[in-house]
PDB file of C-alpha atoms in Angstrom:
ATOM      1  CA  MET A  20     -23.045  11.064 -12.664  1.00 94.00           C
ATOM      2  CA  VAL A  21     -20.491  10.427  -9.904  1.00 97.00           C
ATOM      3  CA  LYS A  22     -16.955  10.280 -11.297  1.00 98.00           C
ATOM      4  CA  ILE A  23     -14.245   8.425  -9.394  1.00 98.00           C
ATOM      5  CA  ILE A  24     -10.523   8.231 -10.137  1.00 98.00           C
ATOM      6  CA  ILE A  25      -8.477   5.455  -8.526  1.00 98.00           C
ATOM      7  CA  TYR A  26      -4.689   5.265  -8.636  1.00 98.00           C
ATOM      8  CA  CYS A  27      -3.575   1.665  -8.183  1.00 97.00           C
ATOM      9  CA  GLY A  28      -2.342  -1.354 -10.149  1.00 95.00           C
ATOM     10  CA  LEU A  29       0.478  -2.486  -7.870  1.00 93.00           C
ATOM     11  CA  SER A  30      -1.000  -3.246  -4.450  1.00 95.00           C
ATOM     12  CA  VAL A  31      -4.338  -4.171  -6.022  1.00 96.00           C
ATOM     13  CA  PRO A  32      -4.331  -5.285  -9.691  1.00 95.00           C
ATOM     14  CA  TYR A  33      -6.930  -3.601 -11.873  1.00 96.00           C
ATOM     15  CA  ASP A  34      -8.973  -6.748 -12.488  1.00 96.00           C
ATOM     16  CA  GLU A  35      -9.321  -7.410  -8.760  1.00 97.00           C
ATOM     17  CA  ALA A  36     -10.124  -3.754  -8.088  1.00 98.00           C
ATOM     18  CA  LYS A  37     -12.913  -3.742 -10.660  1.00 98.00           C
ATOM     19  CA  GLU A  38     -14.552  -6.697  -8.932  1.00 98.00           C
ATOM     20  CA  ILE A  39     -15.113  -4.377  -5.957  1.00 98.00           C
ATOM     21  CA  LEU A  40     -15.614  -0.992  -7.608  1.00 98.00           C
ATOM     22  CA  ASP A  41     -16.523  -0.516 -11.257  1.00 97.00           C
ATOM     23  CA  SER A  42     -18.630   1.770 -13.403  1.00 97.00           C
ATOM     24  CA  HIS A  43     -22.383   1.204 -13.155  1.00 92.00           C
ATOM     25  CA  ASP A  44     -25.595   3.169 -13.539  1.00 91.00           C
ATOM     26  CA  ASP A  45     -24.707   6.746 -12.614  1.00 95.00           C
ATOM     27  CA  VAL A  46     -21.146   5.964 -11.487  1.00 97.00           C
ATOM     28  CA  GLU A  47     -18.024   6.216 -13.659  1.00 98.00           C
ATOM     29  CA  VAL A  48     -14.818   4.705 -12.281  1.00 98.00           C
ATOM     30  CA  ILE A  49     -11.526   5.527 -13.998  1.00 98.00           C
ATOM     31  CA  TYR A  50      -8.486   3.459 -13.028  1.00 98.00           C
ATOM     32  CA  LYS A  51      -5.050   4.989 -13.484  1.00 98.00           C
ATOM     33  CA  ARG A  52      -1.462   3.939 -12.893  1.00 95.00           C
ATOM     34  CA  PRO A  53       0.284   4.716  -9.574  1.00 95.00           C
ATOM     35  CA  ILE A  54       0.200   8.447  -8.972  1.00 96.00           C
ATOM     36  CA  LYS A  55       3.223  10.694  -9.464  1.00 95.00           C
ATOM     37  CA  ARG A  56       3.945  14.414  -9.149  1.00 95.00           C
ATOM     38  CA  GLY A  57       1.844  16.411 -11.585  1.00 95.00           C
ATOM     39  CA  ASP A  58      -0.852  13.811 -12.273  1.00 97.00           C
ATOM     40  CA  LEU A  59      -3.481  15.575 -10.175  1.00 97.00           C
ATOM     41  CA  GLY A  60      -3.071  18.834 -12.059  1.00 95.00           C
ATOM     42  CA  VAL A  61      -3.987  17.021 -15.279  1.00 97.00           C
ATOM     43  CA  ASP A  62      -6.555  14.563 -13.956  1.00 97.00           C
ATOM     44  CA  ILE A  63      -8.553  17.155 -12.011  1.00 96.00           C
ATOM     45  CA  LYS A  64      -9.641  18.479 -15.414  1.00 96.00           C
ATOM     46  CA  GLU A  65     -11.750  15.310 -15.715  1.00 97.00           C
ATOM     47  CA  ASN A  66     -13.852  16.758 -12.865  1.00 97.00           C
ATOM     48  CA  PRO A  67     -13.821  13.795 -10.453  1.00 98.00           C
ATOM     49  CA  ASP A  68     -15.997  13.817  -7.344  1.00 98.00           C
ATOM     50  CA  ILE A  69     -13.848  11.263  -5.500  1.00 98.00           C
ATOM     51  CA  ILE A  70     -10.170  10.371  -5.809  1.00 98.00           C
ATOM     52  CA  GLY A  71      -8.795   7.189  -4.264  1.00 98.00           C
ATOM     53  CA  ILE A  72      -5.040   6.864  -3.918  1.00 98.00           C
ATOM     54  CA  ILE A  73      -3.637   3.406  -3.270  1.00 98.00           C
ATOM     55  CA  ASP A  74      -0.342   3.285  -5.156  1.00 96.00           C
ATOM     56  CA  GLY A  75       2.130   5.979  -6.065  1.00 94.00           C
ATOM     57  CA  VAL A  76       5.719   6.239  -7.193  1.00 88.00           C
ATOM     58  CA  PHE A  77       8.453   6.957  -4.646  1.00 78.00           C
ATOM     59  CA  HIS A  78      11.821   6.928  -6.359  1.00 68.00           C
ATOM     60  CA  GLN A  79      11.130   6.277 -10.046  1.00 65.00           C
ATOM     61  CA  ASN A  80       9.598   9.782 -10.366  1.00 74.00           C
ATOM     62  CA  SER A  81       8.825  12.590  -7.941  1.00 87.00           C
ATOM     63  CA  SER A  82       6.028  11.549  -5.591  1.00 92.00           C
ATOM     64  CA  VAL A  83       2.697  13.342  -5.378  1.00 95.00           C
ATOM     65  CA  GLY A  84       3.074  16.539  -3.385  1.00 94.00           C
ATOM     66  CA  HIS A  85       1.140  17.775  -0.370  1.00 95.00           C
ATOM     67  CA  LYS A  86       0.246  21.069  -2.044  1.00 96.00           C
ATOM     68  CA  GLU A  87      -1.187  19.198  -5.037  1.00 97.00           C
ATOM     69  CA  LEU A  88      -3.414  17.162  -2.772  1.00 98.00           C
ATOM     70  CA  LEU A  89      -4.516  20.120  -0.676  1.00 97.00           C
ATOM     71  CA  LYS A  90      -5.459  22.078  -3.793  1.00 97.00           C
ATOM     72  CA  VAL A  91      -7.698  19.199  -4.902  1.00 98.00           C
ATOM     73  CA  ILE A  92      -9.221  18.793  -1.436  1.00 98.00           C
ATOM     74  CA  ASP A  93      -9.858  22.535  -1.203  1.00 97.00           C
ATOM     75  CA  SER A  94     -11.691  22.381  -4.540  1.00 97.00           C
ATOM     76  CA  GLY A  95     -14.262  20.075  -2.939  1.00 97.00           C
ATOM     77  CA  VAL A  96     -13.071  16.707  -4.216  1.00 98.00           C
ATOM     78  CA  MET A  97     -13.092  13.873  -1.669  1.00 98.00           C
ATOM     79  CA  VAL A  98      -9.624  12.303  -1.471  1.00 98.00           C
ATOM     80  CA  VAL A  99      -9.182   8.909   0.194  1.00 98.00           C
ATOM     81  CA  GLY A 100      -5.870   7.134   0.767  1.00 98.00           C
ATOM     82  CA  ALA A 101      -4.789   3.670   1.820  1.00 98.00           C
ATOM     83  CA  SER A 102      -2.213   0.903   1.458  1.00 97.00           C
ATOM     84  CA  SER A 103       0.908   2.615   0.139  1.00 94.00           C
ATOM     85  CA  MET A 104       1.428   6.201  -1.027  1.00 95.00           C
ATOM     86  CA  GLY A 105      -2.232   6.808  -0.227  1.00 97.00           C
ATOM     87  CA  ALA A 106      -1.752   5.744   3.392  1.00 97.00           C
ATOM     88  CA  LEU A 107       1.405   7.805   3.772  1.00 95.00           C
ATOM     89  CA  ARG A 108      -0.117  11.012   2.418  1.00 97.00           C
ATOM     90  CA  ALA A 109      -3.399  10.484   4.310  1.00 98.00           C
ATOM     91  CA  SER A 110      -1.499  10.235   7.596  1.00 97.00           C
ATOM     92  CA  GLU A 111       0.147  13.566   6.830  1.00 97.00           C
ATOM     93  CA  LEU A 112      -3.004  15.335   5.632  1.00 98.00           C
ATOM     94  CA  ASP A 113      -5.838  13.733   7.629  1.00 97.00           C
ATOM     95  CA  SER A 114      -6.216  16.862   9.762  1.00 97.00           C
ATOM     96  CA  LEU A 115      -6.616  18.879   6.545  1.00 97.00           C
ATOM     97  CA  GLY A 116      -9.354  16.824   4.939  1.00 98.00           C
ATOM     98  CA  MET A 117      -7.796  13.706   3.421  1.00 98.00           C
ATOM     99  CA  ILE A 118      -9.404  10.447   4.561  1.00 98.00           C
ATOM    100  CA  GLY A 119      -7.179   7.525   5.602  1.00 98.00           C
ATOM    101  CA  ILE A 120      -8.250   3.898   5.524  1.00 97.00           C
ATOM    102  CA  GLY A 121      -6.741   0.681   6.880  1.00 98.00           C
ATOM    103  CA  TYR A 122      -3.868  -0.829   8.819  1.00 97.00           C
ATOM    104  CA  VAL A 123      -1.003   0.863   6.979  1.00 97.00           C
ATOM    105  CA  TYR A 124      -2.612   4.281   7.373  1.00 98.00           C
ATOM    106  CA  GLU A 125      -3.048   3.643  11.115  1.00 97.00           C
ATOM    107  CA  GLN A 126       0.621   2.639  11.425  1.00 96.00           C
ATOM    108  CA  TYR A 127       1.703   5.957   9.927  1.00 96.00           C
ATOM    109  CA  ALA A 128      -0.961   8.040  11.672  1.00 96.00           C
ATOM    110  CA  THR A 129       0.022   6.723  15.108  1.00 95.00           C
ATOM    111  CA  GLY A 130       3.737   7.178  14.472  1.00 94.00           C
ATOM    112  CA  LYS A 131       4.552   3.476  14.668  1.00 92.00           C
ATOM    113  CA  VAL A 132       5.930   3.783  11.142  1.00 91.00           C
ATOM    114  CA  ALA A 133       7.564   6.946   9.845  1.00 83.00           C
ATOM    115  CA  SER A 134       9.620   6.184   6.731  1.00 85.00           C
ATOM    116  CA  ASP A 135       8.232   5.881   3.208  1.00 82.00           C
ATOM    117  CA  ASP A 136      10.782   3.068   2.826  1.00 85.00           C
ATOM    118  CA  ASP A 137       8.391   0.830   4.765  1.00 92.00           C
ATOM    119  CA  VAL A 138       5.916   0.709   1.868  1.00 92.00           C
ATOM    120  CA  ALA A 139       8.349   1.144  -1.020  1.00 86.00           C
ATOM    121  CA  VAL A 140       8.832  -1.684  -3.523  1.00 89.00           C
ATOM    122  CA  MET A 141      10.655  -2.239  -6.777  1.00 83.00           C
ATOM    123  CA  LEU A 142       8.164  -2.699  -9.586  1.00 76.00           C
ATOM    124  CA  ASP A 143       8.111  -3.694 -13.213  1.00 80.00           C
ATOM    125  CA  SER A 144       7.146  -0.418 -14.902  1.00 78.00           C
ATOM    126  CA  GLU A 145       5.301  -2.239 -17.676  1.00 82.00           C
ATOM    127  CA  THR A 146       3.298  -4.865 -15.781  1.00 84.00           C
ATOM    128  CA  LEU A 147       3.274  -3.073 -12.381  1.00 82.00           C
ATOM    129  CA  GLU A 148       4.310  -6.386 -10.828  1.00 83.00           C
ATOM    130  CA  SER A 149       6.046  -6.057  -7.473  1.00 85.00           C
ATOM    131  CA  LEU A 150       9.655  -7.270  -7.629  1.00 85.00           C
ATOM    132  CA  SER A 151      10.386  -6.913  -3.910  1.00 92.00           C
ATOM    133  CA  GLU A 152       8.551  -7.172  -0.605  1.00 94.00           C
ATOM    134  CA  PRO A 153       7.486  -4.043   1.310  1.00 94.00           C
ATOM    135  CA  LEU A 154       8.833  -3.858   4.843  1.00 95.00           C
ATOM    136  CA  ILE A 155       5.408  -3.090   6.299  1.00 96.00           C
ATOM    137  CA  ASN A 156       4.076  -6.405   4.938  1.00 96.00           C
ATOM    138  CA  MET A 157       7.012  -8.276   6.421  1.00 97.00           C
ATOM    139  CA  ASP A 158       6.580  -6.631   9.814  1.00 96.00           C
ATOM    140  CA  TYR A 159       2.855  -7.450   9.777  1.00 97.00           C
ATOM    141  CA  VAL A 160       3.523 -11.113   8.981  1.00 98.00           C
ATOM    142  CA  PHE A 161       6.377 -11.486  11.479  1.00 98.00           C
ATOM    143  CA  THR A 162       4.306  -9.837  14.227  1.00 97.00           C
ATOM    144  CA  ASN A 163       1.536 -12.356  13.632  1.00 98.00           C
ATOM    145  CA  ALA A 164       4.098 -15.165  13.551  1.00 98.00           C
ATOM    146  CA  VAL A 165       5.171 -14.149  17.062  1.00 98.00           C
ATOM    147  CA  LYS A 166       1.544 -14.230  18.206  1.00 98.00           C
ATOM    148  CA  GLU A 167       1.228 -17.755  16.786  1.00 97.00           C
ATOM    149  CA  ASN A 168       4.449 -18.835  18.576  1.00 97.00           C
ATOM    150  CA  ILE A 169       6.173 -19.640  15.296  1.00 98.00           C
ATOM    151  CA  ILE A 170       9.052 -17.287  16.088  1.00 98.00           C
ATOM    152  CA  SER A 171      10.095 -15.411  19.217  1.00 97.00           C
ATOM    153  CA  GLN A 172      10.100 -11.641  19.620  1.00 98.00           C
ATOM    154  CA  SER A 173      13.895 -11.595  19.450  1.00 98.00           C
ATOM    155  CA  GLN A 174      13.818 -13.629  16.233  1.00 98.00           C
ATOM    156  CA  LYS A 175      11.321 -11.182  14.769  1.00 98.00           C
ATOM    157  CA  GLU A 176      13.591  -8.286  15.695  1.00 97.00           C
ATOM    158  CA  GLU A 177      16.521 -10.005  13.976  1.00 98.00           C
ATOM    159  CA  LEU A 178      14.480 -10.543  10.805  1.00 98.00           C
ATOM    160  CA  ILE A 179      13.248  -6.944  10.733  1.00 97.00           C
ATOM    161  CA  GLN A 180      16.760  -5.632  11.274  1.00 97.00           C
ATOM    162  CA  ILE A 181      17.986  -7.677   8.298  1.00 98.00           C
ATOM    163  CA  ALA A 182      15.097  -6.458   6.153  1.00 97.00           C
ATOM    164  CA  LYS A 183      15.597  -2.813   7.155  1.00 95.00           C
ATOM    165  CA  SER A 184      19.301  -2.973   6.337  1.00 96.00           C
ATOM    166  CA  THR A 185      18.530  -4.317   2.859  1.00 95.00           C
ATOM    167  CA  PHE A 186      18.022  -1.758   0.081  1.00 92.00           C
ATOM    168  CA  TYR A 187      14.305  -1.896  -0.716  1.00 90.00           C
ATOM    169  CA  PRO A 188      14.572  -3.183  -4.346  1.00 91.00           C
ATOM    170  CA  LYS A 189      16.360  -6.290  -3.022  1.00 94.00           C
ATOM    171  CA  ARG A 190      14.164  -6.826   0.036  1.00 96.00           C
ATOM    172  CA  ASN A 191      12.324 -10.168   0.098  1.00 96.00           C
ATOM    173  CA  TYR A 192      11.492 -13.044   2.412  1.00 97.00           C
ATOM    174  CA  ALA A 193      13.984 -15.511   0.908  1.00 96.00           C
ATOM    175  CA  GLN A 194      16.957 -13.202   1.318  1.00 96.00           C
ATOM    176  CA  THR A 195      15.884 -12.162   4.815  1.00 97.00           C
ATOM    177  CA  LEU A 196      15.458 -15.710   6.083  1.00 97.00           C
ATOM    178  CA  ALA A 197      18.667 -16.882   4.420  1.00 96.00           C
ATOM    179  CA  SER A 198      20.607 -14.139   6.233  1.00 97.00           C
ATOM    180  CA  SER A 199      19.086 -14.968   9.628  1.00 97.00           C
ATOM    181  CA  ASN A 200      20.201 -17.307  12.393  1.00 97.00           C
ATOM    182  CA  LEU A 201      16.869 -19.173  12.487  1.00 97.00           C
ATOM    183  CA  ASP A 202      17.267 -22.936  12.421  1.00 95.00           C
ATOM    184  CA  ASP A 203      15.864 -24.888   9.478  1.00 96.00           C
ATOM    185  CA  ASN A 204      12.827 -26.165  11.361  1.00 97.00           C
ATOM    186  CA  VAL A 205      11.743 -22.660  12.370  1.00 97.00           C
ATOM    187  CA  LYS A 206      12.421 -21.364   8.864  1.00 97.00           C
ATOM    188  CA  SER A 207      10.244 -24.107   7.381  1.00 97.00           C
ATOM    189  CA  LYS A 208       7.340 -23.294   9.711  1.00 97.00           C
ATOM    190  CA  LEU A 209       7.719 -19.582   9.037  1.00 98.00           C
ATOM    191  CA  ILE A 210       7.763 -20.097   5.261  1.00 97.00           C
ATOM    192  CA  ASP A 211       4.504 -22.049   5.486  1.00 97.00           C
ATOM    193  CA  PHE A 212       3.024 -19.233   7.588  1.00 98.00           C
ATOM    194  CA  ILE A 213       4.174 -16.572   5.119  1.00 97.00           C
ATOM    195  CA  ARG A 214       2.520 -18.429   2.243  1.00 97.00           C
ATOM    196  CA  THR A 215      -0.876 -18.338   3.942  1.00 96.00           C
ATOM    197  CA  SER A 216      -0.615 -14.804   5.357  1.00 97.00           C
ATOM    198  CA  PRO A 217      -2.608 -11.932   3.837  1.00 95.00           C
ATOM    199  CA  ASP A 218      -0.913  -9.165   1.882  1.00 96.00           C
ATOM    200  CA  ILE A 219      -1.844  -6.265   4.158  1.00 96.00           C
ATOM    201  CA  LYS A 220      -1.221  -3.600   1.503  1.00 96.00           C
ATOM    202  CA  LYS A 221      -3.597  -5.395  -0.848  1.00 97.00           C
ATOM    203  CA  GLU A 222      -6.191  -5.845   1.898  1.00 98.00           C
ATOM    204  CA  ASP A 223      -6.024  -2.140   2.736  1.00 98.00           C
ATOM    205  CA  GLY A 224      -6.428  -1.239  -0.930  1.00 98.00           C
ATOM    206  CA  LYS A 225      -9.500  -3.422  -1.168  1.00 98.00           C
ATOM    207  CA  GLU A 226     -10.872  -1.797   1.987  1.00 98.00           C
ATOM    208  CA  LEU A 227     -10.544   1.623   0.337  1.00 98.00           C
ATOM    209  CA  LEU A 228     -12.413   0.368  -2.722  1.00 98.00           C
ATOM    210  CA  ARG A 229     -15.206  -1.089  -0.570  1.00 98.00           C
ATOM    211  CA  TYR A 230     -15.394   2.200   1.368  1.00 98.00           C
ATOM    212  CA  ILE A 231     -15.946   4.156  -1.837  1.00 98.00           C
ATOM    213  CA  ALA A 232     -18.286   1.516  -3.286  1.00 97.00           C
ATOM    214  CA  ASP A 233     -20.493   1.769  -0.202  1.00 97.00           C
ATOM    215  CA  MET A 234     -20.609   5.550  -0.544  1.00 94.00           C
ATOM    216  CA  VAL A 235     -21.895   5.499  -4.112  1.00 94.00           C
ATOM    217  CA  LYS A 236     -24.407   2.641  -3.867  1.00 86.00           C
TER     218      LYS A 236
END
């Protein structure tokens, strides 16, 4: 029996995650809430073979520590990270055995992004619903909007500067656009583009789940 523990619920809701990776045959998948400091010390007693970290807490509780992760990796458990806390920790520990997956991981691993603020969001602690927009999602969307000639590079830089200067629990597209100098026509086109753009943190989380699902087929 292969036992897998996945920490998520925010970037990828549990029902969507289970459509990609769920218990079957000789595989047991256990989904848990976003990881926090101390969780690994308890959950390792369940003897998992693979741990996937998508979401974790940043400011609500102490975040998962590097030593905790290294102790688990050194015990022989495969640890994979993507999307949010998983991407951040994987970029810091990839040379020591943690596996990183996806766009967000690559942004951290290459040094293009350095702050955990870029993936931080305010969440409803009960429903795990995101109540703000992560900066890394906004940057991804605005970068693509420049490529599609919806906004200029200078307009993107203005939007990102507004978003960065906004405390993360209050960061969202509506507030950012309202505070910008973009004219109404450009704002309208950008809003339509935002509505059809992928949530890159969610896509990365799904990529991690597919990666693990392929391993245990």
